XYZ file of C-alpha atoms in Angstrom:
564
model
C -6.693 -38.330 -20.240
C -8.320 -35.069 -19.228
C -10.549 -36.721 -16.604
C -7.536 -38.433 -15.069
C -5.651 -35.159 -14.999
C -8.295 -33.520 -12.856
C -8.525 -36.444 -10.442
C -4.765 -36.413 -9.929
C -4.611 -32.671 -9.244
C -7.352 -32.725 -6.716
C -6.032 -35.823 -4.955
C -2.626 -34.036 -4.555
C -4.242 -31.296 -2.510
C -2.113 -31.777 0.586
C 1.143 -31.349 -1.334
C -0.109 -28.222 -3.137
C -1.321 -26.634 0.086
C 2.135 -26.899 1.613
C 3.688 -25.375 -1.543
C 1.414 -22.326 -1.594
C 2.602 -19.685 0.764
C 0.093 -17.474 2.529
C 1.034 -13.762 2.330
C -1.223 -11.181 4.162
C -1.645 -7.742 2.485
C 0.192 -6.317 5.461
C 3.288 -8.527 4.963
C 6.578 -6.975 3.694
C 6.562 -9.833 1.130
C 3.579 -8.260 -0.630
C 5.810 -5.755 -2.494
C 7.882 -8.599 -4.092
C 4.646 -10.481 -5.000
C 2.816 -7.411 -6.335
C 5.505 -5.976 -8.554
C 6.412 -9.242 -10.335
C 3.934 -9.721 -13.219
C 4.891 -13.424 -13.250
C 3.027 -13.787 -9.999
C -0.352 -12.836 -11.500
C -2.562 -15.990 -11.430
C -3.901 -17.515 -14.569
C -7.519 -18.651 -14.658
C -8.680 -20.494 -17.758
C -11.409 -22.795 -18.518
C -13.568 -24.613 -21.067
C -17.246 -25.272 -21.670
C -17.588 -28.901 -22.723
C -20.411 -29.906 -25.084
C -20.810 -26.220 -25.996
C -21.663 -24.573 -29.330
C -22.493 -20.892 -29.988
C -25.687 -21.962 -31.681
C -26.978 -24.031 -28.747
C -26.044 -21.429 -26.164
C -26.693 -18.241 -28.189
C -27.350 -15.747 -25.279
C -24.995 -17.102 -22.728
C -22.816 -14.581 -20.741
C -19.758 -15.201 -18.639
C -19.518 -12.524 -15.984
C -17.104 -12.310 -13.125
C -16.297 -9.950 -10.187
C -12.757 -9.888 -8.945
C -12.257 -9.062 -5.241
C -9.664 -6.307 -4.796
C -8.604 -4.211 -1.789
C -10.639 -1.058 -2.462
C -13.654 0.501 -0.831
C -16.086 -1.308 -3.081
C -14.363 -4.665 -2.763
C -14.580 -5.716 -6.399
C -14.341 -4.944 -10.025
C -16.835 -6.372 -12.506
C -15.836 -7.871 -15.926
C -17.040 -10.319 -18.533
C -15.089 -12.847 -20.565
C -15.464 -13.865 -24.178
C -16.408 -17.477 -24.839
C -14.559 -18.806 -27.875
C -16.225 -20.966 -30.435
C -14.593 -24.079 -28.971
C -15.939 -23.154 -25.498
C -12.574 -21.978 -24.093
C -12.343 -18.774 -22.005
C -9.954 -16.865 -19.784
C -10.517 -14.598 -16.761
C -8.034 -11.718 -16.882
C -6.459 -10.647 -13.609
C -4.478 -7.405 -13.489
C -2.669 -7.739 -10.159
C -0.881 -10.408 -8.088
C -2.910 -10.663 -4.938
C -2.769 -13.811 -2.768
C -5.704 -16.221 -2.854
C -7.959 -13.771 -4.697
C -11.677 -14.532 -4.741
C -13.606 -14.349 -7.983
C -17.378 -14.560 -8.232
C -18.092 -16.433 -11.473
C -21.440 -16.688 -13.322
C -21.863 -18.637 -16.503
C -25.410 -17.709 -17.680
C -27.962 -19.486 -15.454
C -25.985 -22.662 -15.578
C -23.170 -22.128 -12.968
C -22.319 -19.839 -10.111
C -19.121 -20.258 -8.170
C -16.774 -18.527 -5.807
C -13.366 -19.426 -7.168
C -9.940 -18.695 -5.583
C -6.935 -17.801 -7.793
C -3.391 -17.854 -6.365
C -1.246 -19.591 -9.002
C -3.066 -21.379 -11.768
C -6.612 -22.684 -12.117
C -8.446 -24.484 -14.932
C -12.240 -24.687 -14.799
C -14.122 -27.334 -16.809
C -17.898 -27.063 -17.061
C -19.983 -29.684 -18.873
C -22.770 -27.670 -20.415
C -24.732 -30.825 -21.367
C -25.062 -31.757 -17.671
C -25.470 -28.102 -16.393
C -28.276 -27.385 -18.881
C -30.323 -30.100 -17.181
C -29.234 -29.338 -13.649
C -27.487 -26.004 -12.954
C -24.813 -26.042 -10.185
C -23.890 -23.603 -7.470
C -20.319 -23.778 -6.332
C -19.430 -27.437 -7.058
C -21.257 -30.532 -8.300
C -21.813 -32.807 -11.225
C -20.515 -31.260 -14.399
C -17.886 -28.986 -12.634
C -14.157 -29.829 -12.381
C -11.177 -27.843 -11.211
C -7.598 -28.342 -12.378
C -4.267 -26.554 -11.874
C -2.254 -25.769 -8.721
C -5.368 -23.997 -7.202
C -7.705 -26.981 -7.753
C -7.469 -28.378 -4.161
C -8.501 -25.125 -2.371
C -11.341 -24.576 -4.871
C -12.731 -27.998 -4.323
C -12.487 -27.674 -0.519
C -13.937 -24.152 -0.202
C -16.710 -24.582 -2.793
C -17.785 -27.818 -1.088
C -17.901 -25.854 2.102
C -20.024 -23.145 0.486
C -22.617 -25.802 -0.402
C -22.362 -27.413 3.005
C -22.814 -24.224 4.969
C -25.399 -22.609 2.689
C -27.849 -25.411 3.476
C -27.435 -24.934 7.221
C -26.236 -21.411 7.877
C -29.503 -19.502 7.780
C -29.834 -19.436 11.541
C -26.444 -17.845 11.928
C -27.037 -15.097 9.394
C -30.397 -14.290 11.093
C -28.873 -14.245 14.627
C -25.942 -12.068 13.580
C -28.056 -9.652 11.663
C -30.524 -9.280 14.537
C -27.654 -8.504 16.953
C -25.737 -5.917 14.931
C -28.897 -4.045 13.858
C -30.492 -3.948 17.336
C -29.742 -0.478 18.662
C -31.802 -1.175 21.822
C -29.185 -3.578 23.306
C -26.315 -2.300 25.446
C -22.798 -3.493 24.509
C -22.664 -6.278 27.077
C -25.978 -7.774 25.723
C -24.769 -7.320 22.131
C -21.447 -9.096 22.783
C -23.168 -11.972 24.545
C -25.668 -12.484 21.700
C -22.814 -11.893 19.091
C -20.740 -14.697 20.639
C -23.717 -17.022 20.697
C -24.319 -16.367 17.021
C -20.717 -17.296 16.035
C -20.977 -20.517 18.060
C -23.509 -21.615 15.334
C -20.848 -21.045 12.701
C -18.149 -22.701 14.844
C -20.271 -25.833 15.224
C -20.933 -25.912 11.532
C -17.277 -25.441 10.632
C -16.174 -28.079 13.087
C -18.607 -30.602 11.696
C -17.342 -29.970 8.162
C -13.608 -30.186 9.052
C -14.245 -33.421 10.908
C -16.127 -34.874 7.941
C -13.615 -33.531 5.362
C -10.137 -33.078 6.875
C -7.787 -31.165 4.658
C -4.682 -28.976 4.621
C -6.952 -26.257 3.378
C -8.779 -25.988 6.683
C -6.842 -22.803 7.325
C -8.841 -21.021 4.592
C -12.286 -21.587 6.106
C -10.963 -20.882 9.627
C -9.292 -17.621 8.545
C -12.514 -16.559 6.726
C -14.452 -17.283 9.877
C -12.152 -14.997 11.992
C -12.170 -12.262 9.301
C -15.958 -12.272 9.412
C -15.953 -12.349 13.170
C -13.780 -9.317 13.632
C -15.312 -7.396 10.670
C -18.720 -7.520 12.306
C -17.322 -6.972 15.797
C -15.943 -3.626 14.469
C -19.440 -2.533 13.417
C -20.661 -2.749 16.971
C -18.109 -0.143 18.110
C -18.583 2.364 15.300
C -18.899 5.774 16.994
C -18.073 3.975 20.332
C -14.780 3.379 22.165
C -13.576 -0.177 21.645
C -11.839 -1.621 24.702
C -8.030 -1.635 24.247
C -7.563 -5.320 24.904
C -10.266 -6.291 22.442
C -8.907 -3.911 19.813
C -5.443 -5.341 20.266
C -6.738 -8.857 19.788
C -8.726 -7.819 16.673
C -5.733 -6.024 15.110
C -3.607 -9.199 15.576
C -5.855 -10.985 13.019
C -4.613 -11.091 9.404
C -6.899 -12.031 6.518
C -5.093 -14.564 4.375
C -7.508 -14.391 1.455
C -8.345 -11.405 -0.792
C -12.003 -12.316 -0.514
C -15.230 -10.405 0.206
C -14.969 -11.521 3.805
C -11.277 -10.720 4.115
C -11.686 -7.315 2.639
C -14.625 -6.581 4.883
C -12.282 -6.941 7.790
C -10.259 -4.060 6.421
C -13.171 -2.035 5.297
C -15.014 -2.191 8.646
C -11.834 -1.527 10.601
C -11.230 1.497 8.338
C -14.651 2.797 9.274
C -13.919 2.228 12.986
C -10.791 4.500 12.500
C -12.849 7.143 10.527
C -15.939 7.398 12.714
C -15.703 9.427 15.900
C -17.744 9.126 19.150
C -20.400 11.745 19.763
C -18.151 13.507 22.266
C -15.255 13.515 19.847
C -17.572 14.902 17.153
C -18.604 17.708 19.542
C -14.958 18.610 20.074
C -14.320 18.538 16.327
C -17.362 20.721 15.717
C -16.133 23.217 18.240
C -12.654 23.427 16.728
C -13.956 23.863 13.166
C -16.553 26.443 13.955
C -14.356 28.504 16.369
C -11.938 28.993 13.484
C -14.664 29.846 10.967
C -17.257 32.001 12.733
C -16.642 35.749 13.067
C -18.737 38.608 14.368
C -19.871 39.072 17.978
C -23.511 38.273 17.299
C -22.590 35.089 15.316
C -20.207 34.000 18.060
C -22.993 34.388 20.657
C -25.391 32.312 18.464
C -22.567 29.742 18.014
C -22.132 29.466 21.785
C -25.836 29.049 22.308
C -25.891 26.282 19.655
C -22.881 24.494 21.145
C -24.516 24.553 24.661
C -27.615 22.804 23.279
C -25.529 20.386 21.265
C -23.505 19.345 24.236
C -26.706 18.732 26.231
C -28.032 16.597 23.346
C -24.955 14.307 23.188
C -25.106 13.987 27.042
C -28.694 12.801 26.568
C -29.979 15.650 28.705
C -32.930 17.926 27.990
C -32.112 20.437 25.307
C -33.875 22.975 23.114
C -34.303 21.271 19.726
C -35.334 24.510 17.911
C -32.079 26.225 18.869
C -30.134 23.026 17.979
C -31.669 22.780 14.550
C -31.246 26.417 13.879
C -27.562 26.121 14.742
C -27.146 23.073 12.486
C -28.546 25.070 9.560
C -26.571 28.209 10.379
C -23.237 26.662 11.225
C -22.913 23.009 10.338
C -24.597 22.889 6.948
C -22.636 25.866 5.741
C -19.246 24.357 6.563
C -19.590 20.894 5.197
C -16.277 20.770 3.319
C -14.416 21.986 6.426
C -15.999 19.266 8.464
C -15.089 16.597 5.884
C -11.487 17.780 5.890
C -11.371 17.767 9.705
C -12.670 14.227 9.781
C -10.068 13.053 7.295
C -7.411 14.666 9.605
C -8.858 12.682 12.512
C -8.690 9.494 10.358
C -5.055 10.298 9.469
C -4.184 10.730 13.171
C -5.954 7.509 14.096
C -4.023 5.667 11.431
C -0.707 6.773 12.972
C -1.542 4.655 16.033
C -1.475 1.482 13.932
C 1.319 -0.516 12.358
C 2.450 1.405 9.254
C 1.653 -1.358 6.738
C -1.767 -1.967 8.164
C -2.484 1.786 8.204
C -1.467 2.028 4.553
C -3.802 -0.870 3.568
C -6.697 0.786 5.351
C -6.166 3.948 3.232
C -7.343 1.989 0.284
C -10.715 1.441 1.952
C -11.267 4.964 3.146
C -11.812 6.633 -0.204
C -15.271 8.083 -0.972
C -17.584 6.007 -3.198
C -18.120 9.047 -5.418
C -15.541 8.723 -8.252
C -15.071 12.507 -8.482
C -14.055 12.769 -4.854
C -11.631 9.985 -4.910
C -8.827 11.781 -6.642
C -8.780 14.441 -3.851
C -8.709 11.708 -1.234
C -5.817 9.804 -2.874
C -3.857 13.042 -3.415
C -4.056 13.730 0.370
C -3.047 10.327 1.471
C -0.500 9.264 -1.187
C 2.330 11.303 0.306
C 1.563 9.723 3.651
C 1.824 6.151 2.316
C 5.058 4.239 2.750
C 4.135 0.770 1.452
C 5.255 0.392 -2.101
C 2.423 -1.718 -3.572
C -0.220 0.382 -1.830
C 1.076 3.699 -3.214
C 1.367 2.150 -6.708
C -2.135 0.935 -6.462
C -3.347 4.387 -5.437
C -1.585 6.004 -8.343
C -3.200 3.463 -10.685
C -6.748 4.187 -9.235
C -6.233 7.985 -9.764
C -5.464 7.260 -13.431
C -8.680 5.162 -13.680
C -10.718 7.947 -12.089
C -9.395 10.570 -14.607
C -10.294 8.191 -17.384
C -13.736 7.621 -16.024
C -14.324 11.412 -15.487
C -13.349 12.135 -19.072
C -15.873 9.710 -20.413
C -18.619 10.563 -17.892
C -18.741 14.261 -18.818
C -22.316 14.938 -17.876
C -23.631 15.024 -14.271
C -26.976 13.449 -13.488
C -28.469 16.860 -13.715
C -27.407 17.058 -17.430
C -28.252 13.388 -17.822
C -31.930 14.253 -17.194
C -31.906 15.763 -20.693
C -30.995 12.445 -22.251
C -34.615 11.298 -22.163
C -38.017 12.817 -21.647
C -39.358 9.457 -20.568
C -41.231 9.586 -17.304
C -42.486 5.979 -17.159
C -41.318 3.751 -14.329
C -42.021 0.655 -16.499
C -44.881 -1.629 -17.218
C -47.437 -1.548 -14.332
C -48.068 -5.074 -12.952
C -49.787 -4.292 -9.679
C -51.290 -1.292 -8.006
C -52.454 -2.040 -4.483
C -53.972 1.020 -2.680
C -54.565 -1.034 0.454
C -50.931 -0.418 1.435
C -49.968 2.187 -1.083
C -47.671 0.121 -3.448
C -47.259 0.219 -7.221
C -45.193 -2.525 -8.838
C -43.516 -2.020 -12.231
C -41.293 -4.062 -14.557
C -38.336 -1.901 -15.543
C -37.809 -1.168 -19.220
C -34.368 0.545 -19.232
C -31.043 -1.269 -19.529
C -28.480 1.480 -18.759
C -27.999 3.252 -15.418
C -27.817 6.787 -16.789
C -31.073 6.588 -18.710
C -32.790 4.734 -15.819
C -31.925 7.402 -13.208
C -32.703 10.281 -15.722
C -36.175 8.680 -16.195
C -36.780 8.577 -12.414
C -35.743 12.269 -12.142
C -38.171 13.162 -14.880
C -40.923 11.136 -13.172
C -40.490 13.023 -9.836
C -39.456 16.573 -10.715
C -38.453 18.839 -7.782
C -38.021 15.845 -5.554
C -34.943 14.208 -4.113
C -34.735 10.454 -4.713
C -33.729 7.589 -2.548
C -33.046 4.453 -4.590
C -33.098 1.303 -2.423
C -31.483 -1.440 -4.544
C -32.285 -4.835 -2.914
C -32.784 -8.572 -3.566
C -35.485 -10.913 -2.380
C -32.842 -13.266 -0.913
C -31.037 -10.506 1.015
C -31.807 -10.713 4.675
C -30.472 -7.273 5.616
C -32.642 -5.784 2.851
C -35.784 -7.458 4.277
C -34.968 -6.443 7.809
C -34.593 -2.824 6.848
C -37.904 -2.840 5.012
C -39.638 -4.485 7.992
C -38.368 -1.689 10.282
C -38.729 1.330 8.076
C -42.454 2.199 8.485
C -41.937 4.721 11.242
C -39.121 6.495 9.393
C -41.186 6.705 6.228
C -44.099 8.193 8.151
C -41.819 10.943 9.514
C -40.662 11.643 5.920
C -44.115 11.787 4.317
C -44.188 15.639 4.055
C -40.681 15.989 2.739
C -39.934 16.366 -1.021
C -38.359 12.900 -1.149
C -39.411 9.868 -3.149
C -38.257 6.380 -2.071
C -38.061 3.992 -5.033
C -37.433 0.318 -4.344
C -35.392 -1.436 -7.116
C -35.397 -5.229 -6.955
C -32.804 -7.158 -8.911
C -33.796 -10.275 -10.826
C -30.584 -12.143 -10.108
C -31.309 -15.164 -7.928
C -34.999 -14.369 -7.877
C -38.134 -14.221 -10.075
C -40.943 -11.755 -10.826
C -43.295 -13.998 -8.846
C -40.999 -14.152 -5.773
C -40.580 -10.314 -5.933
C -44.355 -9.738 -6.003
C -44.862 -12.172 -3.171
C -42.162 -10.549 -1.058
C -43.494 -7.002 -1.493
C -47.057 -8.170 -0.741
C -45.974 -10.024 2.308
C -43.979 -7.062 3.665
C -46.684 -4.495 2.729
C -44.004 -1.970 1.710
C -45.635 1.190 0.426
C -44.134 3.134 -2.470
C -43.016 2.542 -6.031
C -41.330 -0.802 -6.768
C -39.433 -1.622 -9.907
C -38.109 -5.034 -10.928
C -35.031 -4.843 -13.081
C -33.033 -7.232 -15.215
C -29.363 -8.262 -14.782
C -28.023 -5.793 -17.445
C -29.430 -2.862 -15.632
C -28.438 -4.160 -12.270
C -24.842 -4.617 -13.527
C -24.909 -1.116 -15.032
C -26.041 0.460 -11.703
C -23.284 -1.419 -9.817
C -20.638 -0.295 -12.294
C -21.734 3.392 -12.775
C -22.258 4.086 -9.057
C -19.423 1.827 -7.787
C -21.859 -0.214 -5.613
C -20.713 -3.437 -4.088
C -23.642 -5.416 -2.654
C -27.154 -5.322 -1.340
C -28.866 -3.365 0.009
C -27.278 -0.363 -1.721
C -28.646 3.160 -1.575
C -28.258 6.029 -4.035
C -29.388 9.468 -2.883
C -30.043 11.995 -5.619
C -30.721 15.530 -4.479
C -33.141 17.877 -6.294
C -30.209 19.358 -8.273
C -29.176 15.961 -9.597
C -26.139 15.517 -7.359
C -25.786 11.854 -6.225
C -24.211 10.270 -3.149
C -23.914 6.513 -2.457
C -22.470 6.982 1.038
C -25.197 9.125 2.463
C -27.095 6.370 4.183
C -26.856 2.620 4.992
C -30.530 1.921 5.611
C -33.908 3.613 5.471
C -34.985 2.540 8.908
C -32.033 4.357 10.598
C -31.737 7.369 8.311
C -30.737 10.572 10.061
C -33.778 12.777 9.401
C -32.014 16.049 10.292
C -29.207 15.186 7.924
C -31.756 14.356 5.218
C -33.498 17.679 5.710
C -30.279 19.558 5.390
C -29.828 17.992 1.912
C -33.251 19.317 0.809
């Protein structure tokens, strides 16, 4: 009976698709959806042929995609003795993506909109683990059809999409191309995806085609925004991009909002010069200081115009004026962000406010306090208030800063040394800590009086690899600075052998630590990280910042020096 039940649900996919309404986050209908607890999807499941004795160490971890700056919240579910489990969702968001991991046996990207039942046959999966969908995996409930279709597409595209990811990454990270060249190569990259998607839709026609088409467009515009960060986007192109509406609360859909938010926050070099003038003219007093300020601004203007300028005068001005007024500059940039949001549709502007909050949990409350009175959309303001409460809870439990955390342990060991290769200056360790606080405290003890850059990466992460390949020149320029770069590789989806081979192949100098899943999850949770690569900058006083840099190869050395 159970098997027949699943087959009937999946085969009725076309009827269910018509019954499930798509509601963008910017729709007025979101308030009604969000405030009715009856709309919160249910996600339940069962592990068949399961016993606690046979699967003693199995964990069920899941990450729920939500509209915040980090894109997800991580949780785990208890597996009952009979194999049943439930994934608890707190809010009613439309077509919400959940990354699900059941030990090493199953990894899937599921979508919850109404009701979903997941059946996993552990006897089959123990012999042949499955990614997304395959033998031993069944979906039931009203959301069965979309999960079958999208997970089948995940398998289909993952076997063929490597060339697209490589082409897109090379385009968006290549600062040597002008915008015309970038756009041409960008469009060529997405033609690879379009051909792949067309082939799949032709082979597997379905009423759920809208889901993968919408995800494609969300990805396209998200990465298009990145090419115009700190540049002026043509009005017609921006209008077209703003007309797009993500229909899934997925990683890709939320990246659309996140990258658009950054487009609204970042200013062009010329705009930043004007902002700098306005802030400093209001702050600097004294005839001699004003003369020094004018001299600095003259050199700064020449610099952004790419003309010859006096770097010594410029750097002295940065230290004297810019570094001493950081809080004022942050406030001025938030004011620019607020003004830019006023040019958008009100509901879109309100959604973007959720993605503009700092990653640092202690700075979030100040941000939300500023923007909450400016937010008109009911569900967004309620979500902000809830997040402030979560931050206060977290702050109360996390009483010690990393400076104080360094007293937790006197341990200075990076782990068990597995390889020390002086030919390219690398030392490889197996990490021994399981909790983020102790781990970072140990690193601080190991490198006293030094700032730390923690590069958290994965062997399967193409952007991670590209950054390492391009970072040699930057690291050479940093060699005399009191900074230690520590590469932290996660074990998820990899192996110790693969990690060692990758480091040896890339010839990346420095200290490398291979960490287990428990520590990786702890780092993601404690520092509110959301993917790979992720970077944590810890200054010599123990203050940390996860938003200081996005790569090592493109790090702003002057900004780094100001932090030292």
